[in-house]
Coordinates of C-alpha atoms in Angstrom, one line a residue:
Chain A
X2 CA -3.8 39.0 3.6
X3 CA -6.1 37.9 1.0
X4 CA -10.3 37.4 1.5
X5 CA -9.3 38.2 5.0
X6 CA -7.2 35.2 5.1
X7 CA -3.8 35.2 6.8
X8 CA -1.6 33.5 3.7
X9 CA 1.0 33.6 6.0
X10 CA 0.2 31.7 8.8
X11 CA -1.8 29.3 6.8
X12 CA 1.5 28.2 5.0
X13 CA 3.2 28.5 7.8
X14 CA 1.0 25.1 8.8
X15 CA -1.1 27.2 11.5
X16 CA -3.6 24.8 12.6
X17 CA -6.3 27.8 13.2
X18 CA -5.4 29.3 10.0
X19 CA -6.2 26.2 8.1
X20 CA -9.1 25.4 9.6
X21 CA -10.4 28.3 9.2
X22 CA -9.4 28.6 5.6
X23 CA -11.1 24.8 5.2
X24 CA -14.8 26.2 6.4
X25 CA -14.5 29.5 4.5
X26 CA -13.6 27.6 1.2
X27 CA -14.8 24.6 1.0
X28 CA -17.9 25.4 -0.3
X29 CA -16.3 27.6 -3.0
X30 CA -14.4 24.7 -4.3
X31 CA -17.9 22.4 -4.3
X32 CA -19.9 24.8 -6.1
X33 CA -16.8 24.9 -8.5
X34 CA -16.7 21.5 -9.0
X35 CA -20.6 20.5 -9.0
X36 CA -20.7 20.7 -13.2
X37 CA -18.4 18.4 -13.6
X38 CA -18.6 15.7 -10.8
X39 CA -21.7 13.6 -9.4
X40 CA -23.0 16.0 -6.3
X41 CA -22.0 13.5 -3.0
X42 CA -19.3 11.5 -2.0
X43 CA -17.6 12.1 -5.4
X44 CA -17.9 16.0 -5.1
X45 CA -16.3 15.4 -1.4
X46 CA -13.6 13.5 -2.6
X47 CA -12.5 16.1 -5.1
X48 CA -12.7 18.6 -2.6
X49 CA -10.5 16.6 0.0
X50 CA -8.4 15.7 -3.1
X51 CA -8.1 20.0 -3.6
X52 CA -6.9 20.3 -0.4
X53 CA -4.6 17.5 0.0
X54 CA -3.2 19.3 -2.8
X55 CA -3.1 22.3 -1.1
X56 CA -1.4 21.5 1.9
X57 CA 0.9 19.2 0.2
X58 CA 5.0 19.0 0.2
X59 CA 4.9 22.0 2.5
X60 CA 2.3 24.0 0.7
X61 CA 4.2 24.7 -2.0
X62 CA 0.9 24.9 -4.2
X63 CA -0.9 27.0 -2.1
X64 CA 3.0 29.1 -1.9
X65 CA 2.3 30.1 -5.2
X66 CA -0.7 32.1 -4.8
X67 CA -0.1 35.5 -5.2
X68 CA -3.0 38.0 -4.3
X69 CA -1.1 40.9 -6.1
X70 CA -2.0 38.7 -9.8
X71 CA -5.8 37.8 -8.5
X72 CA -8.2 36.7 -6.1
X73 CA -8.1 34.1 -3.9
X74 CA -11.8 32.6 -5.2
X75 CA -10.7 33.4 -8.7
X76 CA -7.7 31.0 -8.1
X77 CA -8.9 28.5 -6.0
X78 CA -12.0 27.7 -8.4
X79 CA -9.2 27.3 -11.2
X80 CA -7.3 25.0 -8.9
X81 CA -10.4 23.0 -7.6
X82 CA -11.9 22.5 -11.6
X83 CA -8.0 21.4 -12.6
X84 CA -8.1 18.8 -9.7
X85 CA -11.4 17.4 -10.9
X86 CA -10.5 16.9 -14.8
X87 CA -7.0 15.0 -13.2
X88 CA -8.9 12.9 -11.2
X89 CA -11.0 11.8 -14.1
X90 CA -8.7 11.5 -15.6
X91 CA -7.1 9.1 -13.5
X92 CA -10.2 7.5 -12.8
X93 CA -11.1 6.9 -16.5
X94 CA -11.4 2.7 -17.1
X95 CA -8.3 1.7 -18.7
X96 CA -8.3 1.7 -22.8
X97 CA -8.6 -2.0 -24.2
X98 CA -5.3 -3.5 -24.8
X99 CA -3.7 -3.4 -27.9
X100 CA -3.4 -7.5 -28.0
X101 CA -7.2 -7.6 -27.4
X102 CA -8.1 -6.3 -30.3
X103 CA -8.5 -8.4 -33.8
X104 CA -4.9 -7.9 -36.2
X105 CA -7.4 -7.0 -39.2
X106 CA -9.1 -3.9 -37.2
X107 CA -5.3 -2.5 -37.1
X108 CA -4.1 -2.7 -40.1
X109 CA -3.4 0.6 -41.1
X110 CA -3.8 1.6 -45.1
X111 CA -0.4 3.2 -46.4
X112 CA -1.8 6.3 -47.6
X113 CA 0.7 9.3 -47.3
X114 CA -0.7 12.6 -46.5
X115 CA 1.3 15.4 -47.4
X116 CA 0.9 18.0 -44.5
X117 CA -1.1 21.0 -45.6
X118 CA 1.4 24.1 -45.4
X119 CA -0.2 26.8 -43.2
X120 CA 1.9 30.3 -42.0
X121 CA 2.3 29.8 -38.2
X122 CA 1.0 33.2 -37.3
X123 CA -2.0 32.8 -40.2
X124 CA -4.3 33.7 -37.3
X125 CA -3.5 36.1 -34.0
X126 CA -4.5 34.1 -30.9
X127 CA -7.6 35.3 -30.0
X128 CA -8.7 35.4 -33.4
X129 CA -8.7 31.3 -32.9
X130 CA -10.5 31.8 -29.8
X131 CA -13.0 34.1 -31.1
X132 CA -13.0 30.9 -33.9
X133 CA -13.5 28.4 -32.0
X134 CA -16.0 30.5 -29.3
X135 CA -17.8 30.6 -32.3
X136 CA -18.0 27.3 -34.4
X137 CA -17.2 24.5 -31.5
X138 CA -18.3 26.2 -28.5
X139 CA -22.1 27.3 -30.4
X140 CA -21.3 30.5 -28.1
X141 CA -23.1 33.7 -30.1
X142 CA -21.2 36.9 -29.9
X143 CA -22.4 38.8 -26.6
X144 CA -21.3 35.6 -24.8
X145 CA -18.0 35.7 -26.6
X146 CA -17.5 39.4 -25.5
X147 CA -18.5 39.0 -21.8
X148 CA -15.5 35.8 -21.8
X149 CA -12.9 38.0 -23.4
X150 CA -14.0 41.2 -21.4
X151 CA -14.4 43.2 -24.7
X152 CA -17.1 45.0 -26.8
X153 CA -19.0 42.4 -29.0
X154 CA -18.3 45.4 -32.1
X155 CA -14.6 43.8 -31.3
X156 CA -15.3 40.6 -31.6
X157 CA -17.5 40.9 -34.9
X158 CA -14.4 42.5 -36.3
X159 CA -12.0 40.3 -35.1
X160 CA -14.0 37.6 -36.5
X161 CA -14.5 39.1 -39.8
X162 CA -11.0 39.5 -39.9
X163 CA -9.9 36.2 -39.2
X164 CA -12.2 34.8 -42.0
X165 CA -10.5 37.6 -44.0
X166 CA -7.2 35.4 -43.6
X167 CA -8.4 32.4 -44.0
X168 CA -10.1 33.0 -47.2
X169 CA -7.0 34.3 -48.9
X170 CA -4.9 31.6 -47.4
X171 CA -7.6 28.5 -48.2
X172 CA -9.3 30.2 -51.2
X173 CA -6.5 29.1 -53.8
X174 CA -6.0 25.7 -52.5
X175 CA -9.6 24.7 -52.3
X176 CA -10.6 25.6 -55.6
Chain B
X29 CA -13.9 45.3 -51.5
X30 CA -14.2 41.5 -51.1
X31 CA -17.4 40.0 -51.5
X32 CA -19.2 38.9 -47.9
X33 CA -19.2 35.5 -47.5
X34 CA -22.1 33.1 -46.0
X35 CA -22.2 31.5 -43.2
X36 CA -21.3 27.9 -44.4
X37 CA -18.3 29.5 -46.3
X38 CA -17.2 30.6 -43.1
X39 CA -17.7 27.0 -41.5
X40 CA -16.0 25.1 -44.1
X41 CA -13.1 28.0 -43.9
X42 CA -12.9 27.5 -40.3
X43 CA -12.7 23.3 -40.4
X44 CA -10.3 23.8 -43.2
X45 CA -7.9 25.4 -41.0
X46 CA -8.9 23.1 -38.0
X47 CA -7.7 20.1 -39.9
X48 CA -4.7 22.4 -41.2
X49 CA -4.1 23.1 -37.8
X50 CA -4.5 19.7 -36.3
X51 CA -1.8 18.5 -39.1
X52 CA 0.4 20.5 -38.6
X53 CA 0.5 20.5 -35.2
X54 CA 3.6 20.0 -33.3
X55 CA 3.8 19.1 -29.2
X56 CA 0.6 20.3 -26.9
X57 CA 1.6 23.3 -25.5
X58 CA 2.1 23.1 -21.8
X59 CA -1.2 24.3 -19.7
X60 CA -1.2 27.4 -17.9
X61 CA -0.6 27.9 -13.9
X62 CA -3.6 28.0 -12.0
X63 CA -2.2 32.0 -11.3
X64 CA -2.2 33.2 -14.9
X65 CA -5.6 31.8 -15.6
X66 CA -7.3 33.2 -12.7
X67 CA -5.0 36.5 -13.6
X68 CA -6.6 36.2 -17.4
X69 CA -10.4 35.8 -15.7
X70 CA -9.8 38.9 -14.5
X71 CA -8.9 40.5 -17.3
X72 CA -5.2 41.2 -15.5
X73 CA -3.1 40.3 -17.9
X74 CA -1.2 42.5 -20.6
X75 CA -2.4 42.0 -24.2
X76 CA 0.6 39.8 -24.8
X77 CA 0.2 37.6 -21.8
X78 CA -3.6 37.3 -22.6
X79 CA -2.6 36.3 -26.1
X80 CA -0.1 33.3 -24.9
X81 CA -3.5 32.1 -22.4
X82 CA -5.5 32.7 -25.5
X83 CA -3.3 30.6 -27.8
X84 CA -3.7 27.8 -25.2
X85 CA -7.7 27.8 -24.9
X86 CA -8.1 28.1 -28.4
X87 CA -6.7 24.3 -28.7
X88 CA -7.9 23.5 -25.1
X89 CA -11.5 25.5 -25.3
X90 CA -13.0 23.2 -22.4
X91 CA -10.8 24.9 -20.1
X92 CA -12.5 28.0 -21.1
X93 CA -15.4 26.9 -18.9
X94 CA -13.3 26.8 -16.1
X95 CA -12.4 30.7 -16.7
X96 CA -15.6 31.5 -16.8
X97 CA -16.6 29.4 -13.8
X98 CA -13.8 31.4 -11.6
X99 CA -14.9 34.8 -13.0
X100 CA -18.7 33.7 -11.6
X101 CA -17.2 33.0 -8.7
X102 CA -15.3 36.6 -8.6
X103 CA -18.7 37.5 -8.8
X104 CA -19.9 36.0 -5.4
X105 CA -22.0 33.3 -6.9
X106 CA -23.4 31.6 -4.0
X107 CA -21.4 28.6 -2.7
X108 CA -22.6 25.4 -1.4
X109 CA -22.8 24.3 2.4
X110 CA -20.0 21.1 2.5
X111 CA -20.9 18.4 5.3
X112 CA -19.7 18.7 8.7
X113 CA -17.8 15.6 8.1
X114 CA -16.1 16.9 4.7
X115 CA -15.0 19.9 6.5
X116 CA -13.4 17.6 9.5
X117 CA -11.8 15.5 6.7
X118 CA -10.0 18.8 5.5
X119 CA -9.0 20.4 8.3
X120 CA -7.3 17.2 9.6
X121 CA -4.5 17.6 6.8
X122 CA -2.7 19.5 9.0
X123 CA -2.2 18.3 12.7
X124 CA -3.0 20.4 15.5
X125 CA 0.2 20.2 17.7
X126 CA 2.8 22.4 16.8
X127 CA 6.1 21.6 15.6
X128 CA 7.9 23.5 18.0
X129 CA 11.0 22.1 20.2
X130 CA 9.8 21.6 23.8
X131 CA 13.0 21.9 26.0
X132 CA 13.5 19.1 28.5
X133 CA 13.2 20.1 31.9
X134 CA 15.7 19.4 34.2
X135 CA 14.2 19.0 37.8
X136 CA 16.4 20.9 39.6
X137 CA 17.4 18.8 43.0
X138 CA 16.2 20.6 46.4
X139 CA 19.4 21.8 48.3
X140 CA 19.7 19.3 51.2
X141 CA 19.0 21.2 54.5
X142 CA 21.4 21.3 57.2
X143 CA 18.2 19.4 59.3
X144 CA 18.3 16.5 57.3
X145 CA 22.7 16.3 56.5
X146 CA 22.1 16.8 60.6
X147 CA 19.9 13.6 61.1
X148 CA 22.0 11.4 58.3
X149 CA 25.2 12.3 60.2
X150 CA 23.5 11.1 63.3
X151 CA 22.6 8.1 62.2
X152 CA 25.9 7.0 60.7
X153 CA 27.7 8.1 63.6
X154 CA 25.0 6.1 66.2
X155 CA 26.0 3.0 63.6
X156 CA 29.6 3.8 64.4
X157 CA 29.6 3.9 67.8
X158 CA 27.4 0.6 68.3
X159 CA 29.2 -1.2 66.2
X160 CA 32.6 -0.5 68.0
X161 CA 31.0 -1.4 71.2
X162 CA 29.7 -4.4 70.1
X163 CA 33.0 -5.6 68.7
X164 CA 34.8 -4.2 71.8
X165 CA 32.4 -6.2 73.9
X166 CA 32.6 -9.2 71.6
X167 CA 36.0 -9.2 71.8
X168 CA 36.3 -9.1 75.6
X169 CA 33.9 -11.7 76.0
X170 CA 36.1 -13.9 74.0
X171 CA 39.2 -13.0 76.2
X172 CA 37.6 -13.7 79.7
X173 CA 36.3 -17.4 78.0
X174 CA 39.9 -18.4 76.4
X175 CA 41.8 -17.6 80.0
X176 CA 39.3 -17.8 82.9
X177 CA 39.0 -22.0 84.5
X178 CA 35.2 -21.8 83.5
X179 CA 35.8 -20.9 80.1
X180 CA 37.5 -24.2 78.9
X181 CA 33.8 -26.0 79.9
X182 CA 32.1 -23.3 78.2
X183 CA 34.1 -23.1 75.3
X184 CA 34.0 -26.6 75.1
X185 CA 30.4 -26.7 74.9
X186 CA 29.9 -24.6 72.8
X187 CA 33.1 -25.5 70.2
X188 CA 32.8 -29.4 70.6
X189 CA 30.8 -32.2 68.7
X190 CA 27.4 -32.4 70.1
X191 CA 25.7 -35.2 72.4
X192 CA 22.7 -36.4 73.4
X193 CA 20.2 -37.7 70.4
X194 CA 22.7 -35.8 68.2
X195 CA 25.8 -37.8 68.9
X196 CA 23.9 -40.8 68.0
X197 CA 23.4 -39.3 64.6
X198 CA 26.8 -38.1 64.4
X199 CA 28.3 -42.1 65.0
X200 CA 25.7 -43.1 62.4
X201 CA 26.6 -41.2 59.7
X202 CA 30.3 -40.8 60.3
X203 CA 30.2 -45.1 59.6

């Protein structure tokens, strides 16, 4: 059982069991998806598109679930936002062709970049989060700390760390 | 003791190793399943785990918003009401009638009463018995006519050609 939801039945294809998963999730997966996709017909089609996916080939999406590794809301508003970028996706107008565009715009100056050498392991994973938390996302450190679930005195170090690196690493090359 | 460094040190640091980064970059790593990013929302994952999810949203940080969206709704953020019609849509994916084998029934035929093989015998032997007395009588009749002095007349009349308005015909369309 997970949220009070029979997983068994329901992949088992019990009518009841679905439909009564349908009206206790459904609005779960709208509020999930209402950032990213016009409130409406478009936010209904993304949520019959979650489902479909759902119920599809058997289940064997839903199959996968496990309520042991997390919540069922947890993993359904995962699923529901994954849908909605892949039906953008799909939905995007096509690029224009490459014979469309004028010869000159392509040609392509033969410049060869030599690939800057960097250490694979120059920075620990979630020192590039914390990075990129920081300089892409605009996110200050509190926010950081409450996404990574640790204390923003963690984060400040991990940060200072990371420039640490990078300074010794960069700080030859760039002078 | 290294010197602290200012904030647009740290930014031009930072886009150094992006572009590093971006170079050097082999194949996108593969996203995810839904499971282990709902597992890393909530904080479920061993350090190691959290590190490989980590990895990934530091090149893929839009996904991040999706982590935090499911964590928020962990939280019990409140959901929206779908339309009645979405939900019909949704719950239509899977078909009310069961799967299940119905047997065929065989309808068992009623033992015939002894009533009912009474009247059938009955009536075949009634059948029986009238038709022998109807050939017996059939056949007597045609025994008196061939040997009694009446019966040449009779049998002439009724085995010879006709007369009257008939014979005329007859003549006429024998010529």
């Amino acid at each position: 059982m997970a949220d009070d939801i029979d997983l068994a039945s329901l992949t088992a294809g019990d009518k009841g069991a679905w439909d009564g998963f349908v009206r206790r999730y459904a609005g779960l997966i709208l509020s999930a998806v209402r950032n990213l996709v016009r409130e409406g017909t478009e936010a209904e089609d993304v949520l019959q598109e979650v489902f479909v996916r759902l119920c599809k080939d058997d289940f064997r999406l839903l199959k996968t679930y496990d309520p042991a590794r997390a919540g069922l809301s947890t993993w359904l508003t995962i699923v529901a936002r994954s849908t909605t970028r892949d039906v953008q996706r799909r939905h995007r107008p096509p690029q224009s062709a490459l014979d469309d565009v004028p010869e000159r715009l392509l040609a392509v100056v033969d410049v060869h970049f030599e690939p800057l050498k960097l250490p694979k392991d120059l920075l620990s994973p979630r020192q590039q989060l914390v990075l990129t938390l920081l300089y892409e996302r605009d996110m200050d450190v509190a926010e950081i700390a409450k996404t990574l679930g640790v204390d923003p005195q963690t984060v400040r170090s991990t940060h200072h760390k990371a420039m640490l690196k990078l300074r010794a690493h960069f700080g030859p090359e760039r002078q | 003791m290294t010197e602290p460094m200012d904030k647009a040190e740290e930014i031009a640091l930072w886009r150094h190793w992006r572009r590093a980064m971006s170079s050097a970059a082999g194949e996108a790593a593969p996203a995810p399943d839904p499971l282990l990013l709902a597992a890393y929302a909530e904080h479920r994952l061993s350090e190691t785990a959290a590190e490989q999810v980590e990895a990934w949203l530091a090149v893929n940080p839009e996904a991040l918003a999706d982590v935090l969206a499911a964590r928020e709704s962990k939280l019990g953020q409140p959901s929206v009401q779908p339309p009645e019609a979405a939900l019909v849509r949704a719950m239509g994916l899977v078909p009310g009638v069961t799967s299940e084998v119905v047997p065929f029934r065989h309808t068992a035929r009623p033992a015939l009463s002894w009533r009912i093989a009474m009247g059938r015998v009955a009536v075949a032997a009634s059948l029986l018995v009238v038709s022998l007395l109807g050939f017996t009588l059939g056949t007597d009749a045609y025994t008196n006519l061939l040997n009694g002095g009446q019966s040449t007349a009779l049998g002439q009349d009724l085995f010879d050609a006709p007369a009257g308005i008939f014979s005329s015909l007859g003549e006429e369309t024998s010529s």
